[in-house]
Tab-separated table of C-alpha atoms (C1' of nucleotides) in Angstrom:
chain	number	residue	atom	x	y	z
A	178	UNK	CA	33.877	47.153	142.360
A	179	UNK	CA	33.527	48.312	138.896
A	180	UNK	CA	29.906	47.092	138.678
A	181	UNK	CA	28.828	49.771	141.252
A	182	UNK	CA	26.903	51.769	141.735
A	183	UNK	CA	23.724	50.825	139.932
A	184	UNK	CA	19.761	51.608	140.863
A	185	UNK	CA	17.035	49.117	140.695
A	186	UNK	CA	15.910	50.270	137.475
A	187	UNK	CA	18.991	49.939	135.770
A	188	UNK	CA	20.525	46.821	137.406
A	189	UNK	CA	24.407	46.189	137.645
A	190	UNK	CA	25.573	46.527	133.813
A	191	UNK	CA	27.585	43.258	133.916
A	192	UNK	CA	24.979	41.016	135.221
A	193	UNK	CA	22.578	42.495	132.513
A	194	UNK	CA	24.717	42.021	129.880
A	195	UNK	CA	25.676	38.483	131.070
A	196	UNK	CA	21.874	37.833	131.208
A	197	UNK	CA	21.533	38.776	127.500
A	198	UNK	CA	25.000	37.065	126.023
A	199	UNK	CA	24.845	34.250	128.721
A	200	UNK	CA	21.642	32.531	127.706
A	201	UNK	CA	21.524	29.690	125.303
A	202	UNK	CA	21.480	31.138	122.077
A	203	UNK	CA	22.375	34.848	122.047
A	204	UNK	CA	26.146	34.176	121.640
A	205	UNK	CA	25.540	31.752	118.712
A	206	UNK	CA	23.082	34.323	116.703
A	207	UNK	CA	25.775	37.171	117.371
A	208	UNK	CA	28.531	34.799	116.196
A	209	UNK	CA	26.689	34.166	113.041
A	210	UNK	CA	25.461	37.435	112.425
A	211	UNK	CA	29.049	38.754	112.768
A	212	UNK	CA	29.800	36.947	109.957
A	213	UNK	CA	27.215	38.324	107.788
A	214	UNK	CA	23.621	39.442	107.679
A	215	UNK	CA	21.164	36.468	107.685
A	216	UNK	CA	17.374	35.870	107.266
A	217	UNK	CA	15.519	34.041	109.791
A	218	UNK	CA	15.446	30.732	108.245
A	219	UNK	CA	19.098	31.104	107.240
A	220	UNK	CA	19.964	31.784	111.019
A	221	UNK	CA	17.955	28.566	111.709
A	222	UNK	CA	20.015	26.435	109.188
A	223	UNK	CA	23.268	28.089	110.476
A	224	UNK	CA	22.653	27.557	114.185
A	225	UNK	CA	21.232	23.978	113.596
A	226	UNK	CA	19.669	23.177	116.746
A	227	UNK	CA	17.732	25.981	117.785
A	228	UNK	CA	13.949	26.009	117.730
A	229	UNK	CA	12.072	28.704	115.967
A	230	UNK	CA	10.457	30.036	119.050
A	231	UNK	CA	13.717	30.563	120.853
A	232	UNK	CA	15.379	31.990	117.859
A	233	UNK	CA	12.340	34.453	117.757
A	234	UNK	CA	12.646	35.258	121.451
A	235	UNK	CA	16.430	35.661	120.912
A	236	UNK	CA	16.244	37.966	118.347
A	237	UNK	CA	13.508	40.163	119.630
A	238	UNK	CA	15.649	40.450	122.895
A	239	UNK	CA	18.716	41.406	120.776
A	240	UNK	CA	16.697	43.882	118.866
A	241	UNK	CA	15.158	45.605	121.821
A	242	UNK	CA	18.785	45.907	123.129
A	243	UNK	CA	19.917	47.625	120.216
A	244	UNK	CA	22.471	44.712	119.305
A	245	UNK	CA	20.658	43.565	116.276
A	246	UNK	CA	18.756	45.442	113.408
A	247	UNK	CA	15.696	43.843	111.912
A	248	UNK	CA	14.594	44.794	108.319
A	249	UNK	CA	11.571	43.723	106.872
A	250	UNK	CA	11.365	43.933	103.187
A	251	UNK	CA	7.456	43.783	102.469
A	252	UNK	CA	7.893	41.283	99.291
A	253	UNK	CA	6.086	38.251	98.661
A	254	UNK	CA	6.944	35.824	100.394
A	255	UNK	CA	8.170	38.453	103.209
A	256	UNK	CA	11.860	38.753	103.559
A	257	UNK	CA	13.396	39.822	106.978
A	258	UNK	CA	17.163	40.316	107.231
A	259	UNK	CA	18.810	40.344	110.509
A	260	UNK	CA	22.352	42.264	111.100
A	261	UNK	CA	24.469	43.577	113.716
A	262	UNK	CA	24.215	47.292	114.689
A	263	UNK	CA	27.453	49.204	115.702
A	264	UNK	CA	26.698	48.278	119.322
A	265	UNK	CA	26.303	44.814	118.219
A	266	UNK	CA	29.743	44.703	116.386
A	267	UNK	CA	31.351	46.414	119.090
A	268	UNK	CA	30.602	43.897	121.751
A	269	UNK	CA	32.208	41.340	119.557
A	270	UNK	CA	35.556	42.511	120.393
A	271	UNK	CA	35.253	41.763	124.448
A	272	UNK	CA	33.448	38.506	123.422
A	273	UNK	CA	36.477	37.553	121.190
A	274	UNK	CA	38.820	38.172	124.169
A	275	UNK	CA	36.663	35.854	126.232
A	276	UNK	CA	36.391	33.248	123.329
A	277	UNK	CA	40.235	33.225	122.919
A	278	UNK	CA	40.284	32.530	126.829
A	279	UNK	CA	37.853	29.875	126.449
A	280	UNK	CA	39.375	28.098	123.703
A	281	UNK	CA	43.120	28.290	125.558
A	282	UNK	CA	41.798	27.283	128.823
A	283	UNK	CA	38.698	24.797	128.154
A	284	UNK	CA	41.330	21.729	128.158
A	285	UNK	CA	42.396	22.657	131.530
A	286	UNK	CA	38.867	22.991	132.919
A	287	UNK	CA	37.762	19.809	131.513
A	288	UNK	CA	40.553	18.157	132.857
A	289	UNK	CA	40.130	19.529	136.250
A	290	UNK	CA	36.448	18.456	136.086
A	291	UNK	CA	37.526	14.924	135.176
A	292	UNK	CA	40.069	15.132	138.187
A	293	UNK	CA	37.373	15.928	140.657
A	294	UNK	CA	34.783	13.306	139.317
A	295	UNK	CA	36.278	10.402	137.240
A	296	UNK	CA	34.543	9.101	134.277
A	297	UNK	CA	33.471	5.367	135.515
A	298	UNK	CA	35.002	4.045	138.705
B	261	UNK	CA	34.362	29.740	113.533
B	262	UNK	CA	36.733	29.957	116.332
B	263	UNK	CA	34.669	27.694	118.746
B	264	UNK	CA	35.025	24.642	116.512
B	265	UNK	CA	36.000	21.842	116.218
B	266	UNK	CA	34.570	20.304	119.379
B	267	UNK	CA	33.270	16.916	120.571
B	268	UNK	CA	30.414	15.750	122.232
B	269	UNK	CA	32.420	14.974	125.456
B	270	UNK	CA	34.171	18.448	125.354
B	271	UNK	CA	31.447	20.697	124.200
B	272	UNK	CA	32.221	24.000	122.441
B	273	UNK	CA	34.524	25.772	124.486
B	274	UNK	CA	32.836	29.118	124.788
B	275	UNK	CA	29.514	27.636	125.601
B	276	UNK	CA	30.937	25.715	128.398
B	277	UNK	CA	32.705	28.711	129.715
B	278	UNK	CA	29.598	31.069	129.583
B	279	UNK	CA	27.471	28.317	131.148
B	280	UNK	CA	29.710	28.648	134.012
B	281	UNK	CA	30.101	32.488	134.452
B	282	UNK	CA	26.873	33.324	132.771
B	283	UNK	CA	24.644	31.966	135.888
B	284	UNK	CA	23.258	33.774	138.404
B	285	UNK	CA	26.269	33.916	141.125
B	286	UNK	CA	29.656	32.868	139.545
B	287	UNK	CA	30.730	36.079	138.152
B	288	UNK	CA	30.064	37.722	141.660
B	289	UNK	CA	31.831	35.031	143.454
B	290	UNK	CA	34.699	35.300	141.093
B	291	UNK	CA	34.804	39.076	141.526
B	292	UNK	CA	34.508	38.896	145.391
B	293	UNK	CA	37.212	36.263	145.527
B	294	UNK	CA	39.438	38.468	143.103
B	295	UNK	CA	39.703	41.057	145.662
B	296	UNK	CA	40.642	38.612	148.475
B	297	UNK	CA	40.367	35.146	150.003
B	298	UNK	CA	37.135	34.866	151.857
B	299	UNK	CA	35.413	32.422	154.000
B	300	UNK	CA	31.783	30.728	153.277
B	301	UNK	CA	29.831	33.230	155.617
B	302	UNK	CA	32.288	36.210	154.479
B	303	UNK	CA	31.152	35.531	150.737
B	304	UNK	CA	27.457	35.148	151.711
B	305	UNK	CA	27.518	38.672	153.475
B	306	UNK	CA	29.803	40.179	150.599
B	307	UNK	CA	27.363	39.026	147.859
B	308	UNK	CA	24.342	39.794	150.075
B	309	UNK	CA	21.351	38.091	148.347
B	310	UNK	CA	22.759	34.748	147.572
B	311	UNK	CA	21.352	31.589	149.387
B	312	UNK	CA	23.573	29.170	151.168
B	313	UNK	CA	22.277	26.487	149.077
B	314	UNK	CA	23.101	28.544	145.741
B	315	UNK	CA	26.573	29.852	147.082
B	316	UNK	CA	27.391	26.176	147.961
B	317	UNK	CA	26.431	25.015	144.537
B	318	UNK	CA	28.474	27.826	142.442
B	319	UNK	CA	31.402	27.246	144.712
B	320	UNK	CA	31.418	23.477	144.116
B	321	UNK	CA	31.172	24.149	140.342
B	322	UNK	CA	33.911	26.866	140.154
B	323	UNK	CA	36.043	24.343	142.459
B	324	UNK	CA	35.439	21.476	140.112
B	325	UNK	CA	36.423	23.753	136.841
B	326	UNK	CA	39.663	24.717	138.843
B	327	UNK	CA	38.632	28.270	139.145
B	328	UNK	CA	38.579	28.370	143.091
B	329	UNK	CA	40.304	26.655	145.482
B	330	UNK	CA	38.838	25.440	148.646
B	331	UNK	CA	40.859	25.099	151.744
B	332	UNK	CA	39.441	23.270	154.760
B	333	UNK	CA	41.344	23.980	158.201
B	334	UNK	CA	40.313	21.393	160.515
B	335	UNK	CA	39.890	23.659	163.509
B	336	UNK	CA	36.967	24.114	165.855
B	337	UNK	CA	34.682	25.576	164.478
B	338	UNK	CA	35.944	24.470	161.080
B	339	UNK	CA	37.294	27.415	158.878
B	340	UNK	CA	36.831	26.997	155.230
B	341	UNK	CA	38.764	29.407	152.928
B	342	UNK	CA	37.899	30.049	149.092
B	343	UNK	CA	40.511	31.437	146.733
B	344	UNK	CA	41.009	31.910	143.190
B	345	UNK	CA	43.260	29.566	141.480
B	346	UNK	CA	45.723	30.706	138.710
B	347	UNK	CA	43.330	29.529	136.300
B	348	UNK	CA	40.525	31.650	138.259
B	349	UNK	CA	42.724	34.712	138.213
B	350	UNK	CA	43.589	34.360	134.529
B	351	UNK	CA	39.886	34.496	133.613
B	352	UNK	CA	39.328	37.790	135.269
B	353	UNK	CA	41.211	39.611	132.606
B	354	UNK	CA	38.808	38.711	129.736
B	355	UNK	CA	36.052	39.499	132.183
B	356	UNK	CA	37.595	42.733	132.896
B	357	UNK	CA	37.534	43.605	129.451
B	358	UNK	CA	33.581	42.419	129.374
B	359	UNK	CA	32.927	44.633	132.351
B	360	UNK	CA	34.386	47.470	130.745
B	361	UNK	CA	32.109	47.169	127.911
B	362	UNK	CA	29.164	46.611	129.989
B	363	UNK	CA	29.867	49.916	131.968
B	364	UNK	CA	30.443	51.754	128.607
B	365	UNK	CA	27.468	50.697	126.895
B	366	UNK	CA	24.932	49.694	129.607
B	367	UNK	CA	23.120	53.080	128.923
B	368	UNK	CA	22.911	52.562	125.386
B	369	UNK	CA	21.385	49.224	125.866
B	370	UNK	CA	18.908	50.509	128.486
B	371	UNK	CA	17.952	53.559	126.300
B	372	UNK	CA	17.244	50.904	123.319
B	373	UNK	CA	15.259	48.908	125.639
B	374	UNK	CA	13.247	51.944	126.611
B	375	UNK	CA	12.773	53.230	123.168
B	376	UNK	CA	11.120	50.008	122.017
B	377	UNK	CA	8.797	49.534	124.823
B	378	UNK	CA	8.188	52.892	126.702
B	379	UNK	CA	7.441	52.758	130.174
B	380	UNK	CA	3.932	53.731	130.893
B	381	UNK	CA	1.739	54.646	128.172
C	75	DT	C1'	-8.169	23.494	93.835
C	76	DG	C1'	-5.011	22.403	96.773
C	77	DA	C1'	0.060	22.506	98.678
C	78	DC	C1'	3.967	25.303	99.952
C	79	DC	C1'	6.812	28.959	101.044
C	80	DT	C1'	8.404	32.761	104.490
C	81	DG	C1'	8.348	34.395	109.246
C	82	DG	C1'	6.645	34.096	112.879
C	83	DT	C1'	2.800	33.351	117.156
C	84	DC	C1'	0.622	30.312	120.578
C	85	DA	C1'	-0.790	26.659	123.956
C	86	DC	C1'	1.007	22.623	126.173
C	87	DC	C1'	4.002	20.269	128.760
C	88	DA	C1'	8.415	18.389	130.859
C	89	DT	C1'	12.410	19.855	132.982
C	90	DA	C1'	15.777	22.985	135.193
C	91	DT	C1'	16.511	26.316	138.507
C	92	DG	C1'	16.514	28.598	142.958
C	93	DG	C1'	14.659	30.062	147.198
C	94	DT	C1'	13.080	28.839	152.213
C	95	DG	C1'	13.594	26.618	156.295
C	96	DA	C1'	14.969	22.630	159.010
C	97	DC	C1'	18.591	19.821	160.499
C	98	DT	C1'	23.333	18.198	161.427
C	99	DT	C1'	28.153	18.136	163.864
C	100	DC	C1'	31.343	19.507	166.933
C	101	DT	C1'	32.820	22.800	170.386
C	102	DT	C1'	32.765	26.914	173.022
C	103	DG	C1'	30.712	30.506	176.038
C	104	DT	C1'	27.537	31.760	179.853
D	149	DA	C1'	22.180	22.746	180.509
D	150	DC	C1'	21.389	25.272	176.839
D	151	DA	C1'	22.331	28.604	172.867
D	152	DA	C1'	25.186	29.746	169.301
D	153	DG	C1'	28.436	29.488	165.374
D	154	DA	C1'	30.756	27.555	161.461
D	155	DA	C1'	29.877	25.271	156.969
D	156	DG	C1'	26.878	22.879	154.663
D	157	DT	C1'	22.922	19.467	153.308
D	158	DC	C1'	18.248	18.210	152.006
D	159	DA	C1'	13.283	17.958	151.048
D	160	DC	C1'	9.988	20.965	149.346
D	161	DC	C1'	7.683	23.856	146.485
D	162	DA	C1'	7.415	27.773	143.027
D	163	DT	C1'	8.704	29.794	138.852
D	164	DA	C1'	11.424	29.997	134.697
D	165	DT	C1'	13.098	27.994	130.609
D	166	DG	C1'	12.544	25.659	126.147
D	167	DG	C1'	11.215	22.120	123.039
D	168	DT	C1'	7.037	20.305	120.094
D	169	DG	C1'	3.637	20.763	117.027
D	170	DA	C1'	-0.355	23.446	115.569
D	171	DC	C1'	-1.715	27.529	113.443
D	172	DC	C1'	-1.723	32.110	110.785
D	173	DA	C1'	-1.234	35.222	106.664
D	174	DG	C1'	-0.683	36.220	101.535
D	175	DG	C1'	0.595	34.988	97.355
D	176	DT	C1'	2.783	31.445	93.895
D	177	DC	C1'	3.079	27.078	91.676
D	178	DA	C1'	1.272	22.653	89.468
DNA sequence: TGACCTGGTCACCATATGGTGACTTCTTGT
DNA sequence: ACAAGAAGTCACCATATGGTGACCAGGTCA
């Protein structure tokens, strides 16, 4: 299949990518930053229910993977801005296709789920 | 954004979908079944490193969500075949786009990761 | 002299996740 | 009689994940 070949150091690309965007918060962060550059606390407010710790971890991984650029302005109080890189912007296209599918088919999934295990018998 | 609006019963579609395909095994199962219908033990061998329990759980969720069809042939010994539904086949298209992106950009991600935290100083 | 702001980190704890190996049921093969 | 094989399930246990709230620095406002 298209995910092969891969080595141990460089695992199957798609599993690696899904590990990133498949977690609780990465997609939300990417979506927020796709709209515009945001500061740490702005991101927190934008996403709403993410904890500092998780947002911090998520941003760090996205930065390490080169999807997000972190810029520190050594002012007082310090200002830190997060923006998508070119790579980060480029992943939004495949994600948009997936989001489109999700929007179109979510109803079918929910109904299938309900059919199998009805609400309250 | 495109993921709104959503209710509590029917969460944000894309998060819901990512919860499914973003887990350890679902994508592998979908990919295997996209090639051809397989029996339980065939799937195990195909994927290689999945446990019975996880494969069972994964298949059950995919079936509940209407992505996979489980057919039991009441023979002896029993034969159970798993196949993609139309819905299951339709999600392979957005996934193919994502897989393509992953293949094309995985190298960039790995290199970015290495740049940030070098192997052995 | 505090109290507050930003952008975090850290320790603690609860829950979720996932692997292992035993067990099941029925029938066929030796 | 006994093992084997299909398709799972179940209990047990270890690790991963993620939330909470305390804490940090430096400077500013009242």
